PDB file of C-alpha atoms in Angstrom:
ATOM      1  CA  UNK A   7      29.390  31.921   8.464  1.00 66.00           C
ATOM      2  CA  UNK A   8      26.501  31.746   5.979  1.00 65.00           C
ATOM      3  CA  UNK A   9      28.736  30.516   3.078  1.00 67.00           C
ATOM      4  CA  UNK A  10      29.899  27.746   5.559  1.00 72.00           C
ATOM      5  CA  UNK A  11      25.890  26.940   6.526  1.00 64.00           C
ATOM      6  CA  UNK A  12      24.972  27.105   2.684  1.00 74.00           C
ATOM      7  CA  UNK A  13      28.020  24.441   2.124  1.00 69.00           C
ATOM      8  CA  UNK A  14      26.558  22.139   4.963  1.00 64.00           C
ATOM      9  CA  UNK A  15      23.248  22.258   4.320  1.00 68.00           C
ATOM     10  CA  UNK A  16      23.676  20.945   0.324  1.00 73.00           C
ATOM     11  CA  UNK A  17      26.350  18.673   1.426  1.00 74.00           C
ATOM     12  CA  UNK A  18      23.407  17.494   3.971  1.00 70.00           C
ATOM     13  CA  UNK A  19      20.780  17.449   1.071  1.00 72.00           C
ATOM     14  CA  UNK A  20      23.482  15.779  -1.063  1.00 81.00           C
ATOM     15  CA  UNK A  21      24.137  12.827   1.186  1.00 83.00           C
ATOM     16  CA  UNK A  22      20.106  12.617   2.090  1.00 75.00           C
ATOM     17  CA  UNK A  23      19.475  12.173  -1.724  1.00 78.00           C
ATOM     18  CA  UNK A  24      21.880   9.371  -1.981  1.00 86.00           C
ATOM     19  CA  UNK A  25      20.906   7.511   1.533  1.00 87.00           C
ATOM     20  CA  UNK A  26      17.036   7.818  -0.378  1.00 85.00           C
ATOM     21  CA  UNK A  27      18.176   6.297  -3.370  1.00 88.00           C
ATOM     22  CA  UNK A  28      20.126   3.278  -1.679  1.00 91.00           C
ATOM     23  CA  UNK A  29      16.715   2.637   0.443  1.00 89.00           C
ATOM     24  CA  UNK A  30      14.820   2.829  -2.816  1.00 93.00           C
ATOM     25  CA  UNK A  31      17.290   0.442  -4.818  1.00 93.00           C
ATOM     26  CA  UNK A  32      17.830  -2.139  -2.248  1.00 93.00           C
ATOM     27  CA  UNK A  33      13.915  -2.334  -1.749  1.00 94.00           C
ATOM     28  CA  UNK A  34      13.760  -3.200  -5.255  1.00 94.00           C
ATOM     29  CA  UNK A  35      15.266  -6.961  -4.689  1.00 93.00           C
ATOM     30  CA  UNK A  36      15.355  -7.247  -0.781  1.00 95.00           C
ATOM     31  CA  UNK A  37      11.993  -8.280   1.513  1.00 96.00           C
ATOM     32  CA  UNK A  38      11.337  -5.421   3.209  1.00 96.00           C
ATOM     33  CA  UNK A  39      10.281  -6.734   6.838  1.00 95.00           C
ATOM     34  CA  UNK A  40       9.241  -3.147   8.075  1.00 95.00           C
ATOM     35  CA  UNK A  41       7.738  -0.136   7.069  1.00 96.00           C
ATOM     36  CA  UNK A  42       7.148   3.106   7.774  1.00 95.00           C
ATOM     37  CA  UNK A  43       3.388   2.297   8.719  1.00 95.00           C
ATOM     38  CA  UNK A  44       4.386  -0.410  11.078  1.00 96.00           C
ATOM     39  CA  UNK A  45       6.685   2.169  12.687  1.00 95.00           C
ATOM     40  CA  UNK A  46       3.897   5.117  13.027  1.00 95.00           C
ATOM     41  CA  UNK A  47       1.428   2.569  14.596  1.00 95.00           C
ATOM     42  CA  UNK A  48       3.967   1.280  17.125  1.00 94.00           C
ATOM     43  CA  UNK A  49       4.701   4.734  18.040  1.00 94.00           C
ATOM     44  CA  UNK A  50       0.635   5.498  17.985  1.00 93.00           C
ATOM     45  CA  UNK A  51       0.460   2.495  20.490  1.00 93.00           C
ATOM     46  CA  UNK A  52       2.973   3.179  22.680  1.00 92.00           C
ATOM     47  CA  UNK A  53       1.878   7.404  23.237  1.00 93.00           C
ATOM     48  CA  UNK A  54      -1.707   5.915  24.078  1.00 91.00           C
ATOM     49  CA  UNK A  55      -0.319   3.394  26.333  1.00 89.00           C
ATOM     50  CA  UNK A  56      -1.725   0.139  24.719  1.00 89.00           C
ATOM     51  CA  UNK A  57       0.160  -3.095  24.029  1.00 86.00           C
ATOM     52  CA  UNK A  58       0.918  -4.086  20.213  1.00 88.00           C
ATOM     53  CA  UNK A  59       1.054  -7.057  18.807  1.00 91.00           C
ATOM     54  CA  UNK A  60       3.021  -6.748  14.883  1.00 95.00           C
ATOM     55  CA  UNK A  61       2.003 -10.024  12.753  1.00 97.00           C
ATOM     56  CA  UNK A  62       3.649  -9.778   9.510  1.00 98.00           C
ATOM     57  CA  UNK A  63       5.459 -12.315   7.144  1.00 97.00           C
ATOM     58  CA  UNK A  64       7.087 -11.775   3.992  1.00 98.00           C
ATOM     59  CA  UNK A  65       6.514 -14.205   0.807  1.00 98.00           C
ATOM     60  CA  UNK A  66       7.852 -13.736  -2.792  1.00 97.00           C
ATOM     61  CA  UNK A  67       5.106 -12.517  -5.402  1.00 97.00           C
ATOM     62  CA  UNK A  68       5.430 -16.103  -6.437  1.00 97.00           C
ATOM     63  CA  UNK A  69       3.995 -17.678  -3.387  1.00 98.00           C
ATOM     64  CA  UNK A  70       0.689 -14.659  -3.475  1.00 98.00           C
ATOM     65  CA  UNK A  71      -2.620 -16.159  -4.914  1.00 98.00           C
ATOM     66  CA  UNK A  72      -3.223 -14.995  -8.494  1.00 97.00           C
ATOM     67  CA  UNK A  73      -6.739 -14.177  -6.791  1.00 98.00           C
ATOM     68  CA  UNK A  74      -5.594 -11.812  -4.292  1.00 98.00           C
ATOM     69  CA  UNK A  75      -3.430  -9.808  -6.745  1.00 98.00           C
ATOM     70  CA  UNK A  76      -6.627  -9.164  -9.215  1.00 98.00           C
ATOM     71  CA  UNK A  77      -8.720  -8.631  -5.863  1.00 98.00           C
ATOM     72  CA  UNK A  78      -6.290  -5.636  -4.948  1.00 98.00           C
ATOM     73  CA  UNK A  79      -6.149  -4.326  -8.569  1.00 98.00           C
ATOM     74  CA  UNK A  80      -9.786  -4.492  -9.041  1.00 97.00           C
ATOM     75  CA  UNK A  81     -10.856  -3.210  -5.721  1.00 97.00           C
ATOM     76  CA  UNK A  82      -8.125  -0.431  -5.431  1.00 96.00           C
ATOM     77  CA  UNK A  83      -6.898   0.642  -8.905  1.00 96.00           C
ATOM     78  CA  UNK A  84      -8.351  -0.788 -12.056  1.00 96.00           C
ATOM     79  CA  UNK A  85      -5.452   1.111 -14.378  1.00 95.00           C
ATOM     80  CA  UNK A  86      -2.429  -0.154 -12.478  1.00 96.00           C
ATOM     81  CA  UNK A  87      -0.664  -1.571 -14.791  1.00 94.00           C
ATOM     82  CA  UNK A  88      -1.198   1.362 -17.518  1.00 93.00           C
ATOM     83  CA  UNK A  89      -0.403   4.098 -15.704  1.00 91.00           C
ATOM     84  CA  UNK A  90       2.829   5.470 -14.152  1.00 90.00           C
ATOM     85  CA  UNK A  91       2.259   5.976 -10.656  1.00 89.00           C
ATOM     86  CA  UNK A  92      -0.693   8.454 -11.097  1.00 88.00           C
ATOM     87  CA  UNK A  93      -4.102   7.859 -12.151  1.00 84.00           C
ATOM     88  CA  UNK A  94      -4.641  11.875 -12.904  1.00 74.00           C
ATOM     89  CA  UNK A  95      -8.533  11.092 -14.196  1.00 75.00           C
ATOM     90  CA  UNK A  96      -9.038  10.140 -10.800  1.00 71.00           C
ATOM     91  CA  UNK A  97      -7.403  12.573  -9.339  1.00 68.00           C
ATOM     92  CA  UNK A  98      -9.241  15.354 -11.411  1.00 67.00           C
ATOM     93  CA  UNK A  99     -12.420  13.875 -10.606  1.00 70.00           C
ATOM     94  CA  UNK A 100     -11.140  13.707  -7.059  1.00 63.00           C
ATOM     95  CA  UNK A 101     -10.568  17.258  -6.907  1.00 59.00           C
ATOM     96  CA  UNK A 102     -13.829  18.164  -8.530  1.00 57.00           C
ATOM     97  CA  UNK A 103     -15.838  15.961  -5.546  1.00 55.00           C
ATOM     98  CA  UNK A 104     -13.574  17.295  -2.639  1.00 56.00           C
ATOM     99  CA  UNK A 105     -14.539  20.977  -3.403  1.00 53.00           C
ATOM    100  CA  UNK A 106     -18.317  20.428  -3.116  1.00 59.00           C
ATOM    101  CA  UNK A 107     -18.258  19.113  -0.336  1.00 58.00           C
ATOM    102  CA  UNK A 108     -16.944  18.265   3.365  1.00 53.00           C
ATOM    103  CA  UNK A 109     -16.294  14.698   2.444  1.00 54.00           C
ATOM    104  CA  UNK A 110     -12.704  13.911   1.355  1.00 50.00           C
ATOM    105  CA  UNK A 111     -12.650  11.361  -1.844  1.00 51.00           C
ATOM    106  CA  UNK A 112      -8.827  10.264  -2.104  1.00 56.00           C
ATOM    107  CA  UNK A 113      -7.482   9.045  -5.817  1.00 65.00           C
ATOM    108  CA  UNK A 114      -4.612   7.499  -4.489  1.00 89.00           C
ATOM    109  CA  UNK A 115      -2.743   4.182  -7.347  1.00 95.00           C
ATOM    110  CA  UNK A 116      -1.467   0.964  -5.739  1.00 97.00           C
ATOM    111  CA  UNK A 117       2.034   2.795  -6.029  1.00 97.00           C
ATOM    112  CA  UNK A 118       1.395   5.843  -4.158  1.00 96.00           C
ATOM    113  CA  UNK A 119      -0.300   3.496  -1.480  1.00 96.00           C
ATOM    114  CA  UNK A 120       3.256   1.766  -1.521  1.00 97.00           C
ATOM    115  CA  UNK A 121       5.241   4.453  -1.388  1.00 96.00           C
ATOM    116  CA  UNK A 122       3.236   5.754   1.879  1.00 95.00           C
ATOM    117  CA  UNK A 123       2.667   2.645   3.191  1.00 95.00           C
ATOM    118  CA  UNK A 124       6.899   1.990   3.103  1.00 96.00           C
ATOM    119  CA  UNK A 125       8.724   4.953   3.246  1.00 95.00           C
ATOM    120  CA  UNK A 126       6.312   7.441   4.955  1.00 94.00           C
ATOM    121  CA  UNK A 127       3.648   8.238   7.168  1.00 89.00           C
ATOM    122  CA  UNK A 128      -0.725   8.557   7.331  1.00 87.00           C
ATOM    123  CA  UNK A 129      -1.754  11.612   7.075  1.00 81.00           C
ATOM    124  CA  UNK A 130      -3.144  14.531   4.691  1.00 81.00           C
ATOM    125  CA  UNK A 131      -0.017  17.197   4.898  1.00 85.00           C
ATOM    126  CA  UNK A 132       1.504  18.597   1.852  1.00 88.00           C
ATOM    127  CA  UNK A 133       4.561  17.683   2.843  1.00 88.00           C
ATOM    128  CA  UNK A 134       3.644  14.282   2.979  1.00 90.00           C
ATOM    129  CA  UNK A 135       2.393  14.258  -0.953  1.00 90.00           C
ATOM    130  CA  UNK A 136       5.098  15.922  -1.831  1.00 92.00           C
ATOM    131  CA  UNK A 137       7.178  12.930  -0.694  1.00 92.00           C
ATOM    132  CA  UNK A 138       5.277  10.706  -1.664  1.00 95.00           C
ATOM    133  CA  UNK A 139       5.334  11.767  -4.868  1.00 94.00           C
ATOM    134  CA  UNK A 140       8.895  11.653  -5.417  1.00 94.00           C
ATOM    135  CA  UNK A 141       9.155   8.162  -3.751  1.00 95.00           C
ATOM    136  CA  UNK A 142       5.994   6.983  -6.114  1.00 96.00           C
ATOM    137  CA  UNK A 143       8.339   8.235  -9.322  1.00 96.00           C
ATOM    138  CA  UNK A 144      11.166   6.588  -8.057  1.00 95.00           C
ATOM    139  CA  UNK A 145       9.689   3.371  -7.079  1.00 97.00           C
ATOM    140  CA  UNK A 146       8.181   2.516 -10.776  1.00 96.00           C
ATOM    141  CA  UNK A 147      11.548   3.489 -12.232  1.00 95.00           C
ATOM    142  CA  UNK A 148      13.569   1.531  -9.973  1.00 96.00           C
ATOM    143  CA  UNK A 149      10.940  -1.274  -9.054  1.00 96.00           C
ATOM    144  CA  UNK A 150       8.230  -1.975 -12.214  1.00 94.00           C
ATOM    145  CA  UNK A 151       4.672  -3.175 -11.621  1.00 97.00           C
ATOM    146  CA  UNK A 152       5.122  -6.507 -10.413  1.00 97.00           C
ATOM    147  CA  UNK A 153       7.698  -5.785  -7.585  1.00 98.00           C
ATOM    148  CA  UNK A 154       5.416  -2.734  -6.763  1.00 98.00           C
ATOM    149  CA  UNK A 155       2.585  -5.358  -6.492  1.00 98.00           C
ATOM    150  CA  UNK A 156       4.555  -7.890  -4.603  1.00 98.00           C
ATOM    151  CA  UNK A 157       5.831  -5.025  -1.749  1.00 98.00           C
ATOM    152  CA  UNK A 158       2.294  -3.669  -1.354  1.00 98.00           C
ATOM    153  CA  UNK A 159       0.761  -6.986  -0.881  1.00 98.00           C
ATOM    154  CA  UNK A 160       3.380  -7.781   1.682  1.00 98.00           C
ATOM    155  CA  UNK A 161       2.489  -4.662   3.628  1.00 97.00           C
ATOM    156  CA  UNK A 162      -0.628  -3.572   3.478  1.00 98.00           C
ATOM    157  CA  UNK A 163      -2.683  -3.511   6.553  1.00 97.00           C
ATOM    158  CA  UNK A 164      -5.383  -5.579   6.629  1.00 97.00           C
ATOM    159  CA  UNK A 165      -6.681  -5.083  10.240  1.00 95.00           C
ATOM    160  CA  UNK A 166      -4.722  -4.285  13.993  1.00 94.00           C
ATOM    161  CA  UNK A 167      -1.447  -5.269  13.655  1.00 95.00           C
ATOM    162  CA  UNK A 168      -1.911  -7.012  10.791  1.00 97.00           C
ATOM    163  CA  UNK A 169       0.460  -6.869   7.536  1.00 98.00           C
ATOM    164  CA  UNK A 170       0.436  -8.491   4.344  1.00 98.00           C
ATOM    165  CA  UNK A 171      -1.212 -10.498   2.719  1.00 98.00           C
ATOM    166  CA  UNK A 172       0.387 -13.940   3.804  1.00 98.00           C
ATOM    167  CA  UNK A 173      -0.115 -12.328   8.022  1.00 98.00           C
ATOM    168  CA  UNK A 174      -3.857 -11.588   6.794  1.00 98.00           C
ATOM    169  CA  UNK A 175      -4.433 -15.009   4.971  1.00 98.00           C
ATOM    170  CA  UNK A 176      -3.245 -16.950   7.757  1.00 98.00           C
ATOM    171  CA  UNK A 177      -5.049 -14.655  10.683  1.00 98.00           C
ATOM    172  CA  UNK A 178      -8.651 -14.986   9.172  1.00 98.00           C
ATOM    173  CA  UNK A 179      -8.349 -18.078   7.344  1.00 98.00           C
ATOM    174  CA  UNK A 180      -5.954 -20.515   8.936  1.00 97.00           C
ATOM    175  CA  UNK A 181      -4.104 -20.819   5.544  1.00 98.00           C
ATOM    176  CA  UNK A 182      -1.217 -19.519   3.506  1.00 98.00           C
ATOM    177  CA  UNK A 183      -1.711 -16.843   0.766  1.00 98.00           C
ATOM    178  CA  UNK A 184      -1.027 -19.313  -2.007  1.00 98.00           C
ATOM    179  CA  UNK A 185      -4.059 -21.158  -1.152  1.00 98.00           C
ATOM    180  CA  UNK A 186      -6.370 -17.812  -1.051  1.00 98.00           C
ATOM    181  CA  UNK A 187      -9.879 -18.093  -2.732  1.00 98.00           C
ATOM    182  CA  UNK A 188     -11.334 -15.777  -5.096  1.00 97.00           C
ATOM    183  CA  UNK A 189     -14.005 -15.252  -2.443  1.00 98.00           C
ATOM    184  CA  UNK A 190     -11.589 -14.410   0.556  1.00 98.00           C
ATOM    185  CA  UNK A 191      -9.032 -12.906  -1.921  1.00 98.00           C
ATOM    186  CA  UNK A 192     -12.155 -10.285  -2.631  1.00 98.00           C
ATOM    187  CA  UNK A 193     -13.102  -9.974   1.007  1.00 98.00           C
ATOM    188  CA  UNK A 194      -9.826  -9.081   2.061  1.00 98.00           C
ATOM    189  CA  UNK A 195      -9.613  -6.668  -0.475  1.00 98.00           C
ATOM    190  CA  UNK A 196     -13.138  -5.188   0.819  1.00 98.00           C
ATOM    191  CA  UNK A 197     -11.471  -4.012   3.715  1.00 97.00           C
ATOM    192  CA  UNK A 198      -8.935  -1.850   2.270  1.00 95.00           C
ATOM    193  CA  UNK A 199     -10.258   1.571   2.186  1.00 87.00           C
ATOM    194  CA  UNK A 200     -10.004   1.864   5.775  1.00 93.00           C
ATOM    195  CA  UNK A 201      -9.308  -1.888   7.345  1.00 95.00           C
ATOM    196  CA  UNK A 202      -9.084  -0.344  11.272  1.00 93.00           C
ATOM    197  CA  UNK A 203     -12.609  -0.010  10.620  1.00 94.00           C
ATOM    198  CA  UNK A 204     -14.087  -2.695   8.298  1.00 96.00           C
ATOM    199  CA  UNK A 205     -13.357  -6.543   9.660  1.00 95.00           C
ATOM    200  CA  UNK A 206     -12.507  -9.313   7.761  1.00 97.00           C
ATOM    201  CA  UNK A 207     -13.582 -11.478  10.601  1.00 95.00           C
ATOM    202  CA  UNK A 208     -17.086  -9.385  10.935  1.00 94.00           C
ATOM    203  CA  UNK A 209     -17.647  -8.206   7.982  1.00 95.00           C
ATOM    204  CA  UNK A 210     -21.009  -5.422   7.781  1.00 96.00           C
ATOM    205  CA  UNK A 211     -23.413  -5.612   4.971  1.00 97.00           C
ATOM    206  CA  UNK A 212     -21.613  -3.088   3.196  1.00 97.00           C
ATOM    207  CA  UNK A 213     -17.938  -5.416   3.144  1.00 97.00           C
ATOM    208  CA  UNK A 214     -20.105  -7.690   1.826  1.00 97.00           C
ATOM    209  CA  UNK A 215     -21.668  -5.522  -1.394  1.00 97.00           C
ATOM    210  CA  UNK A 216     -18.375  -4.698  -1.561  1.00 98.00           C
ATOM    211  CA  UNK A 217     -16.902  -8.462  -1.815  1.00 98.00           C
ATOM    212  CA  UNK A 218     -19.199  -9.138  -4.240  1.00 98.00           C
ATOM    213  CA  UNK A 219     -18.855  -5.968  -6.511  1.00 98.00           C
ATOM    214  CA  UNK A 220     -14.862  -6.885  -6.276  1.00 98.00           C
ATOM    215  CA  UNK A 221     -15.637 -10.021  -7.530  1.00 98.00           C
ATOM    216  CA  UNK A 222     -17.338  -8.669 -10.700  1.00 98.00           C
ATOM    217  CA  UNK A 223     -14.548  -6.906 -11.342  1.00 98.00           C
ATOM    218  CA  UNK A 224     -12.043  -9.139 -11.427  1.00 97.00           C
ATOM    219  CA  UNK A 225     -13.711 -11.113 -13.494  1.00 96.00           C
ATOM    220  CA  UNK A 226     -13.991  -8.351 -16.443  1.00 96.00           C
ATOM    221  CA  UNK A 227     -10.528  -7.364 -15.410  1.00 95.00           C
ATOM    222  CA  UNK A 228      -7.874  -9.093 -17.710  1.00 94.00           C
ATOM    223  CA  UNK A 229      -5.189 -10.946 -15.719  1.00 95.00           C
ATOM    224  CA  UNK A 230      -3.604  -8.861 -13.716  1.00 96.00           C
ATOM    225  CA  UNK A 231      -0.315 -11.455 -13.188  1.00 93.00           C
ATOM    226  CA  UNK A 232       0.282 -11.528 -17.250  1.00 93.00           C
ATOM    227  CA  UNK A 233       0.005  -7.722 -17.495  1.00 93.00           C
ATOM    228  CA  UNK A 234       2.519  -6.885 -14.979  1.00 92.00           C
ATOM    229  CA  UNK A 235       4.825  -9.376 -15.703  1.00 86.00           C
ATOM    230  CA  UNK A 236       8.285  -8.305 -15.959  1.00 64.00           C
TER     231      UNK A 236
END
């Protein structure tokens, strides 16, 4: 009885590891139209008993403004294109902050934002990291930096129900993300820490000192499109 449990149980772990790797693979080349995200805040709607409204449209990394990809870099992770899907300076110095004190600093790359944002869940479990660990390593072997870049602009929340960059641009400013300005580019970016908070539409004094520190950084920042290029 055991043996026959043992036999199931890796067969199940077997066929789990290869499912994982097909989602992985096929995200690599195909839009990816929903995530894991949308999924948790549809379910989050639906146990509180409010309506939900998903806007969210796909467009190749070719049709993203230059500006909003050094916006995201330079407001979210300077060393994205260096690294391998962990910044660990950050994460040391995130380690070092979080034990003196009750405020929780995070230290979390583009990638592992991705690889949350996608395939997982919110939340602070260990269980979570774990996973998203594993899907972070396998995403910039399978993926690279620009297709990382193109999935997480296409679905990171910007606001309520709002997705992607091209759903953002055309909710706030009544255009597509092609056409983005350095100056919305940088205040959408603003947002991202914790966007069901901070409005693009209202933005508090702070967004703004944000904006405009974002803005100084993409200017020092080399060009993010020519350093992730394939």
């Amino acid at each position: 009885m055991l043996k026959s449990l043992t036999l199931f149980l890796l067969k199940l772990l077997r066929w789990s590891a290869l499912l994982v790797l097909l989602w992985v693979l096929l995200g690599s080349f195909l839009p990816i139209p929903y995530t894991g995200l949308m999924l948790e805040r549809q379910l989050e709607a639906w146990w509180q008993g409010q309506s939900y409204q998903r806007q969210h449209q796909w467009v190749p990394y070719e049709q993203i403004s230059r500006h909003a990809k050094q916006a995201v870099v330079a407001a979210e992770d300077q060393k994205f294109p260096e690294h391998y899907g962990f910044d660990m300076a950050a994460i040391e110095k995130a380690l070092v902050y979080n034990s003196k004190g009750s405020k929780v600093r995070g230290a979390s790359t583009i990638s592992q934002q991705t690889a949350k944002n996608v395939f997982l869940w919110s939340g602070r479990s260990w269980l979570r990291k774990g996973l998203e660990s594993g899907f972070t390593l396998l995403i910039e072997l399978a993926w690279g930096k620009q297709r990382i870049l193109e999935v997480y602009l296409n679905s990171v929340e910007f606001g309520p129900g709002i997705y992607g960059v091209e759903a953002a641009s055309r909710h706030f400013f009544s255009k597509s993300a092609a056409r983005l300005t350095r100056q919305e580019a940088a205040l959408l970016a603003a947002v991202l820490p914790n966007p069901l908070r901070f409005k693009v539409n209202r933005p508090s004094p702070y967004i703004y000192k944000r904006q405009q520190w974002i803005l100084k950084q993409m200017n020092q920042l080399a060009s993010v499109e020519k350093l992730v290029a394939d």
